[in-house]
Amino acid sequence: MQFAKRLQPLQSNVFADMDRAKAVALAVGQQVIDLSLGSSDLPAEAHVIEAIAQSLGDRTTHGYLLFNGTLGFRQAAANWYEQKFGIKVNPETEVLPLIGSQEGTAHLPLAILNPGDFALLLDPGYPSHAGGVYLASGQIYPMPLRAENAFLPVLADIPAPVLAQSRMMVLSYPHNPTAAIAPLSFFQEAVAFCQQHNLALVHDFPYVDLVFGESGELGKESRGAGEAGGERITNAPCPMPNAQCPIPSILQADPEKSVSIEFFTLSKSYNMGGFRIGYAIGNAELINALRQVKAAVDFNQYRGILNGAIAALTGPQSGVKSAVATFQGRRDAFINALHRIGWNVPTPQATMYIWAKLPSPWSQNSIDFCTQLVKQTGVAASPGAGFGKSGEGYVRFALVHEPLLLETAVERIAQFLH
């Protein structure tokens, strides 16, 4: 049987590879501490579960759900966005429900790219961003992220011939896997760049709320991305008078939504990963194009899940604050434990990840490091190379366990390294 060539670059996946390595470790009797997958272990809030539970007994929720039936969710999403970022949003034309934001980032290239067109992607970056481009028969130009540039791409380094064939740029800050944050000034630069070169600007935004107490440090200067070597840029104050935005949205840099679309998921902020609910928000033409692709692939989720999502967006936000405090405590425990064993890793200001530069002799073999680590100690992590060529030399740890278990993991890592 012959299959499409577009499947060839999809044969390797960092999460699938580590899943196989974990299975081998379990088979030889290791107690696995899985830090490889960023799936929150925290529960969804009780009022969210109650909204879903009440829907189950309502037989009118059991049928297909078409776009017009999602209006209540779209209105809740638009209101949430306006309250958080001060951006006016039309729920009819500028919001689209998604089966998790990954569905949107993977399907959008089908609406934008013709075969052979380029997409500009972060390197390292989230694997589904590349997967969507491959499915659309597009080409990828990786924008390297380096520590000396605060893990921001240097837009001036993109070659002119590539730009001439490019149709979209994908950003994602706070960033998975590096945990880097981007100032509003960088987003403003990216918007101007995409306007100049007629690119759709796609921003994957799952970690908008997972920002820790030091978020005020966003105002400090960081190495910029405008020129190689680094123009100094700072995060401007939130531009909308009533917004609550320690981390900027791309739409604050493009309030007219001229070229931008942003993807949000309830997986991280509301611990609803298994419910697969998110949405796209932004430029009406991009929203409509994605809606056309979506209409050919699926309907929508069960209405009860959307009712739960509405409860999450409109109800008490104390659960979000509690989750952030939990991940901050885990971050501190894990970083302190790494420092005690002599692995000096920077403290991230956001996300649920630690991006650690590998020590010698593993500095250029992250896959072997992770494979041997889980085999010998049961500690599973994600190799940096699995997120792109520029991720080589790093490893990503997901903070999805309690502090004591995270410290146990570091003790095992210390034994492995020494």
Coordinates of C-alpha atoms in Angstrom, one line a residue:
M1 CA 0.0 0.0 0.0
Q2 CA 1.4 3.4 -0.9
F3 CA 0.9 6.5 1.3
A4 CA 1.2 10.2 0.7
K5 CA 4.7 11.7 0.9
R6 CA 3.4 14.3 3.4
L7 CA 3.4 11.5 6.0
Q8 CA 7.2 11.1 5.9
P9 CA 8.2 14.0 8.1
L10 CA 5.5 13.1 10.6
Q11 CA 7.0 9.7 11.4
S12 CA 9.1 11.0 14.3
N13 CA 7.4 12.8 17.2
V14 CA 9.1 13.7 20.5
F15 CA 6.2 12.6 22.6
A16 CA 5.7 9.3 20.8
D17 CA 9.5 8.6 21.0
M18 CA 9.5 9.2 24.8
D19 CA 6.4 7.1 25.2
R20 CA 8.2 4.1 23.8
A21 CA 11.2 4.8 26.0
K22 CA 9.0 4.9 29.1
A23 CA 7.4 1.6 28.1
V24 CA 10.9 0.0 28.0
A25 CA 11.7 1.4 31.4
L26 CA 8.5 0.1 32.9
A27 CA 9.1 -3.3 31.3
V28 CA 12.4 -3.6 33.2
G29 CA 10.8 -2.6 36.5
Q30 CA 11.6 1.1 36.8
Q31 CA 9.3 3.4 38.8
V32 CA 8.7 6.1 36.2
I33 CA 8.5 9.7 37.1
D34 CA 7.1 11.2 34.0
L35 CA 8.3 14.8 33.3
S36 CA 8.1 14.5 29.6
L37 CA 4.6 15.6 28.8
G38 CA 3.1 19.0 29.7
S39 CA -0.3 17.6 30.8
S40 CA -1.5 19.2 34.0
D41 CA -2.1 16.8 36.9
L42 CA -4.4 19.4 38.6
P43 CA -8.2 18.9 38.4
A44 CA -10.7 21.2 36.7
E45 CA -12.7 23.4 39.1
A46 CA -15.9 22.0 40.7
H47 CA -18.2 24.6 39.1
V48 CA -16.9 23.6 35.7
I49 CA -17.5 19.9 36.3
E50 CA -21.0 20.7 37.6
A51 CA -21.9 22.6 34.4
I52 CA -20.9 19.6 32.3
A53 CA -22.7 17.2 34.6
Q54 CA -25.9 19.1 34.5
S55 CA -25.7 19.1 30.7
L56 CA -25.6 15.3 30.5
G57 CA -29.2 14.9 31.5
D58 CA -30.4 17.4 28.9
R59 CA -31.2 15.4 25.8
T60 CA -31.1 18.6 23.7
T61 CA -27.3 18.6 24.2
H62 CA -26.8 15.1 22.7
G63 CA -27.0 16.0 19.0
Y64 CA -24.6 17.6 16.5
L65 CA -23.5 21.1 17.4
L66 CA -23.1 23.5 14.5
F67 CA -21.5 26.9 14.5
N68 CA -24.6 28.9 15.4
G69 CA -25.1 26.7 18.4
T70 CA -21.7 27.9 19.8
L71 CA -22.7 31.5 20.2
G72 CA -22.9 31.4 24.0
F73 CA -19.3 30.1 24.1
R74 CA -18.1 32.6 21.6
Q75 CA -19.6 35.5 23.6
A76 CA -18.0 34.2 26.8
A77 CA -14.6 34.0 25.0
A78 CA -15.0 37.5 23.5
N79 CA -15.9 39.0 26.9
W80 CA -13.0 37.2 28.6
Y81 CA -10.6 38.6 26.1
E82 CA -11.9 42.1 26.4
Q83 CA -11.7 42.0 30.2
K84 CA -8.2 40.6 30.1
F85 CA -6.6 42.6 27.3
G86 CA -8.9 45.5 26.6
I87 CA -9.4 44.3 23.0
K88 CA -12.9 44.6 21.5
V89 CA -13.9 41.3 19.8
N90 CA -16.9 40.4 17.6
P91 CA -18.1 37.0 18.7
E92 CA -19.8 36.5 15.3
T93 CA -16.8 37.0 13.0
E94 CA -13.7 37.0 15.2
V95 CA -14.0 33.9 17.4
L96 CA -14.0 30.2 16.4
P97 CA -14.3 27.3 18.9
L98 CA -11.7 24.6 18.5
I99 CA -11.1 21.1 19.8
G100 CA -8.1 22.3 21.6
S101 CA -5.8 25.0 20.2
Q102 CA -3.6 22.3 18.6
E103 CA -6.5 21.6 16.2
G104 CA -6.4 25.2 15.1
T105 CA -2.6 25.5 14.7
A106 CA -2.5 22.3 12.8
H107 CA -5.4 23.1 10.4
L108 CA -4.7 26.8 9.7
P109 CA -1.8 26.1 7.3
L110 CA -4.4 24.2 5.1
A111 CA -6.2 27.5 4.7
I112 CA -3.1 29.7 4.1
L113 CA -0.4 27.7 2.3
N114 CA -0.3 26.4 -1.2
P115 CA 2.2 23.5 -1.9
G116 CA 5.7 24.9 -1.7
D117 CA 4.9 28.0 0.3
F118 CA 7.0 28.8 3.3
A119 CA 5.9 29.1 6.9
L120 CA 8.3 30.8 9.4
L121 CA 8.4 28.7 12.5
L122 CA 10.2 29.0 15.9
D123 CA 13.1 26.6 16.3
P124 CA 12.7 25.0 18.8
G125 CA 9.0 25.0 18.7
Y126 CA 5.9 23.0 19.4
P127 CA 5.7 19.9 17.1
S128 CA 2.2 20.4 15.8
H129 CA 3.2 23.8 14.3
A130 CA 5.5 21.9 11.9
G131 CA 3.0 19.1 11.5
G132 CA 0.3 21.4 10.2
V133 CA 2.7 22.8 7.6
Y134 CA 3.7 19.4 6.4
L135 CA 0.1 18.3 6.0
A136 CA -0.5 21.4 3.8
S137 CA 2.6 20.4 1.7
G138 CA 4.3 23.6 2.7
Q139 CA 7.9 24.3 3.5
I140 CA 9.4 25.3 6.8
Y141 CA 11.9 28.0 7.5
P142 CA 13.1 27.6 11.0
M143 CA 13.8 30.8 13.0
P144 CA 16.5 29.8 15.5
L145 CA 16.0 30.8 19.1
R146 CA 19.2 31.4 21.0
A147 CA 19.8 32.2 24.7
E148 CA 21.8 35.3 23.7
N149 CA 18.7 36.7 22.0
A150 CA 16.4 35.8 25.0
F151 CA 15.0 33.0 22.8
L152 CA 13.4 35.6 20.4
P153 CA 13.8 35.2 16.6
V154 CA 16.0 37.6 14.7
L155 CA 13.6 38.7 12.0
A156 CA 16.3 40.5 10.1
D157 CA 18.1 37.2 9.5
I158 CA 15.3 35.7 7.4
P159 CA 16.5 35.6 3.8
A160 CA 14.7 37.7 1.2
P161 CA 14.1 34.7 -1.2
V162 CA 12.4 32.8 1.7
L163 CA 10.3 35.9 2.5
A164 CA 9.1 36.1 -1.1
Q165 CA 7.7 32.6 -0.8
S166 CA 6.4 32.9 2.8
R167 CA 2.7 33.2 3.7
M168 CA 2.7 32.9 7.5
M169 CA 4.7 33.3 10.7
V170 CA 4.0 31.3 13.9
L171 CA 5.0 32.7 17.3
S172 CA 4.2 31.4 20.8
Y173 CA 5.1 33.3 24.0
P174 CA 5.3 32.3 26.8
H175 CA 7.2 29.7 24.9
N176 CA 7.1 26.0 24.9
P177 CA 9.7 24.5 25.3
T178 CA 12.1 27.3 26.3
A179 CA 9.7 29.0 28.8
A180 CA 10.8 32.4 27.3
I181 CA 8.5 35.4 27.4
A182 CA 8.2 38.2 24.8
P183 CA 7.7 41.9 25.4
L184 CA 5.0 43.8 23.7
S185 CA 7.6 45.7 21.7
F186 CA 8.7 42.5 20.1
F187 CA 5.1 41.7 19.1
Q188 CA 4.8 45.2 17.7
E189 CA 7.9 44.6 15.6
A190 CA 6.6 41.2 14.4
V191 CA 3.2 42.8 13.4
A192 CA 5.0 45.5 11.4
F193 CA 7.2 42.8 9.8
C194 CA 4.2 40.7 8.8
Q195 CA 2.3 43.7 7.5
Q196 CA 5.3 44.7 5.4
H197 CA 5.8 41.2 3.9
N198 CA 2.1 40.2 3.6
L199 CA 2.3 37.4 6.1
A200 CA -0.4 36.0 8.4
L201 CA 0.8 36.3 12.0
V202 CA -0.2 33.3 14.1
H203 CA 0.2 33.4 17.8
D204 CA -0.2 30.2 19.9
F205 CA -1.1 31.4 23.4
P206 CA -1.7 28.5 25.8
Y207 CA 0.4 29.8 28.7
V208 CA -1.2 33.3 29.0
D209 CA -2.0 32.7 32.7
L210 CA 1.0 30.6 33.8
V211 CA 3.1 33.6 34.7
F212 CA 4.8 33.8 38.0
G213 CA 5.1 36.5 40.7
E214 CA 8.1 38.1 39.0
S215 CA 6.1 39.1 36.0
G216 CA 6.8 42.7 36.9
E217 CA 10.3 42.0 35.6
L218 CA 8.9 42.0 32.1
G219 CA 9.5 45.7 32.1
K220 CA 13.2 45.2 32.4
E221 CA 15.3 45.3 29.2
S222 CA 15.8 42.1 27.4
R223 CA 17.9 41.3 24.3
G224 CA 15.9 42.2 21.3
A225 CA 15.2 40.5 18.0
G226 CA 15.4 43.3 15.6
E227 CA 19.0 43.0 14.6
A228 CA 21.6 40.3 15.0
G229 CA 23.5 40.9 18.2
G230 CA 20.4 42.4 19.8
E231 CA 18.7 45.7 19.8
R232 CA 17.6 46.4 23.3
I233 CA 13.8 46.4 23.7
T234 CA 11.5 46.8 26.7
N235 CA 8.0 45.8 27.4
A236 CA 5.7 48.8 27.1
P237 CA 2.8 49.2 29.6
C238 CA -0.4 47.6 28.8
P239 CA -1.9 49.9 26.1
M240 CA -5.5 49.4 27.0
P241 CA -6.8 51.3 30.0
N242 CA -8.8 48.6 31.7
A243 CA -6.8 45.5 30.7
Q244 CA -5.2 43.0 33.0
C245 CA -2.2 41.8 31.0
P246 CA 1.2 41.1 32.6
I247 CA 1.8 39.0 29.5
P248 CA 0.8 40.7 26.2
S249 CA -1.5 39.3 23.5
I250 CA -0.5 39.6 19.9
L251 CA -3.7 41.6 19.4
Q252 CA -2.5 44.4 21.7
A253 CA 0.2 44.9 19.0
D254 CA -2.4 44.6 16.3
P255 CA -5.6 46.0 17.8
E256 CA -7.1 46.3 14.3
K257 CA -6.5 42.6 13.7
S258 CA -5.0 43.4 10.4
V259 CA -2.8 40.3 10.0
S260 CA -3.1 38.4 13.4
I261 CA -4.9 35.4 14.8
E262 CA -4.3 34.0 18.3
F263 CA -5.1 30.6 19.7
F264 CA -6.1 30.0 23.3
T265 CA -6.8 26.7 25.1
L266 CA -8.5 26.0 28.4
S267 CA -6.0 23.1 28.9
K268 CA -3.5 25.0 31.0
S269 CA -5.3 27.9 32.7
Y270 CA -8.3 25.8 33.7
N271 CA -6.8 22.2 33.8
M272 CA -9.1 21.0 31.1
G273 CA -6.6 19.3 28.7
G274 CA -8.7 16.1 28.4
F275 CA -11.8 18.1 27.5
R276 CA -10.1 19.4 24.3
I277 CA -11.6 22.9 24.3
G278 CA -10.0 26.1 22.9
Y279 CA -10.7 28.9 20.5
A280 CA -9.1 31.1 17.8
I281 CA -9.6 34.8 18.0
G282 CA -8.5 37.6 15.6
N283 CA -8.6 38.6 12.0
A284 CA -12.1 37.9 10.6
E285 CA -10.8 36.6 7.2
L286 CA -8.4 34.2 8.9
I287 CA -11.2 33.0 11.2
N288 CA -13.5 32.4 8.3
A289 CA -10.8 30.5 6.4
L290 CA -10.1 28.3 9.4
R291 CA -13.8 27.8 9.8
Q292 CA -14.1 26.5 6.2
V293 CA -11.3 23.9 6.9
K294 CA -12.9 22.9 10.2
A295 CA -16.3 22.5 8.5
A296 CA -14.8 19.8 6.2
V297 CA -13.2 17.9 9.1
D298 CA -15.6 18.0 12.1
F299 CA -18.6 19.6 13.8
N300 CA -17.9 20.9 17.3
Q301 CA -17.5 19.3 20.8
Y302 CA -20.4 18.1 22.9
R303 CA -22.4 21.1 24.0
G304 CA -21.9 20.1 27.6
I305 CA -18.2 20.7 27.3
L306 CA -18.8 24.1 25.9
N307 CA -21.1 24.8 28.9
G308 CA -18.2 23.8 31.2
A309 CA -15.9 26.1 29.2
I310 CA -18.4 29.0 29.6
A311 CA -18.5 28.3 33.4
A312 CA -14.7 28.4 33.4
L313 CA -14.4 31.7 31.5
T314 CA -17.2 33.5 33.3
G315 CA -17.0 32.0 36.8
P316 CA -14.6 32.5 39.7
Q317 CA -10.9 32.8 38.6
S318 CA -9.5 31.7 42.0
G319 CA -8.7 28.3 40.5
V320 CA -6.4 29.9 37.9
K321 CA -4.5 31.8 40.6
S322 CA -4.2 28.6 42.7
A323 CA -2.8 26.7 39.7
V324 CA -0.2 29.4 39.0
A325 CA 0.9 29.3 42.7
T326 CA 1.1 25.5 42.5
F327 CA 3.4 25.6 39.4
Q328 CA 5.5 28.4 40.9
G329 CA 6.1 26.3 44.0
R330 CA 7.0 23.3 41.9
R331 CA 9.3 25.4 39.7
D332 CA 11.1 26.7 42.8
A333 CA 11.5 23.3 44.3
F334 CA 12.9 21.8 41.1
I335 CA 15.2 24.7 40.3
N336 CA 16.6 24.7 43.9
A337 CA 17.2 20.9 43.7
L338 CA 19.0 21.2 40.4
H339 CA 21.2 24.0 41.8
R340 CA 22.0 21.8 44.8
I341 CA 23.4 19.1 42.5
G342 CA 25.4 21.7 40.6
W343 CA 23.2 22.0 37.5
N344 CA 22.7 25.8 37.3
V345 CA 19.6 26.4 35.3
P346 CA 17.9 29.8 34.9
T347 CA 14.6 30.3 36.7
P348 CA 11.8 30.7 34.2
Q349 CA 9.1 33.4 34.6
A350 CA 6.3 31.5 32.9
T351 CA 4.9 28.1 31.7
M352 CA 5.1 24.7 33.4
Y353 CA 8.5 23.8 32.0
I354 CA 12.2 23.9 32.8
W355 CA 14.5 24.3 29.8
A356 CA 17.9 23.1 30.9
K357 CA 21.2 23.2 29.0
L358 CA 22.7 19.8 29.1
P359 CA 26.1 19.2 30.8
S360 CA 29.0 17.4 29.2
P361 CA 29.2 14.7 27.8
W362 CA 25.5 15.1 26.8
S363 CA 25.7 18.6 25.4
Q364 CA 25.0 17.6 21.8
N365 CA 23.0 14.4 22.3
S366 CA 19.7 15.2 24.0
I367 CA 17.9 12.1 22.7
D368 CA 20.5 9.7 24.1
F369 CA 20.5 11.6 27.4
C370 CA 16.7 11.2 27.7
T371 CA 16.7 7.6 26.6
Q372 CA 19.4 6.6 29.0
L373 CA 18.0 8.7 31.8
V374 CA 14.6 7.0 31.8
K375 CA 16.1 3.6 31.2
Q376 CA 18.5 3.9 34.2
T377 CA 16.5 6.0 36.6
G378 CA 12.9 6.0 35.5
V379 CA 12.9 9.8 35.1
A380 CA 11.3 10.7 31.7
A381 CA 12.1 14.1 30.1
S382 CA 11.8 15.5 26.6
P383 CA 14.9 15.9 24.4
G384 CA 15.5 19.4 23.1
A385 CA 16.3 18.0 19.6
G386 CA 12.7 16.8 19.4
F387 CA 11.5 20.4 19.2
G388 CA 13.8 21.4 16.4
K389 CA 17.5 21.6 15.4
S390 CA 18.2 24.6 17.6
G391 CA 16.8 22.6 20.6
E392 CA 19.8 20.3 20.6
G393 CA 21.9 20.6 23.7
Y394 CA 18.8 21.1 25.9
V395 CA 16.3 19.0 27.8
R396 CA 12.7 20.0 28.8
F397 CA 11.3 19.0 32.2
A398 CA 7.5 19.4 32.8
L399 CA 6.5 20.3 36.3
V400 CA 3.5 17.9 36.5
H401 CA 4.2 16.4 39.9
E402 CA 4.3 17.5 43.5
P403 CA 7.5 19.1 44.9
L404 CA 8.6 16.0 46.8
L405 CA 8.4 13.8 43.8
L406 CA 10.2 16.5 41.7
E407 CA 13.0 16.5 44.2
T408 CA 13.2 12.7 44.1
A409 CA 13.5 13.0 40.3
V410 CA 16.5 15.4 40.7
E411 CA 18.1 13.0 43.2
R412 CA 17.9 10.3 40.6
I413 CA 19.3 12.7 37.9
A414 CA 22.2 13.4 40.2
Q415 CA 23.0 9.7 40.5
F416 CA 22.8 9.4 36.7
L417 CA 25.1 12.4 36.1
H418 CA 27.7 11.3 38.6

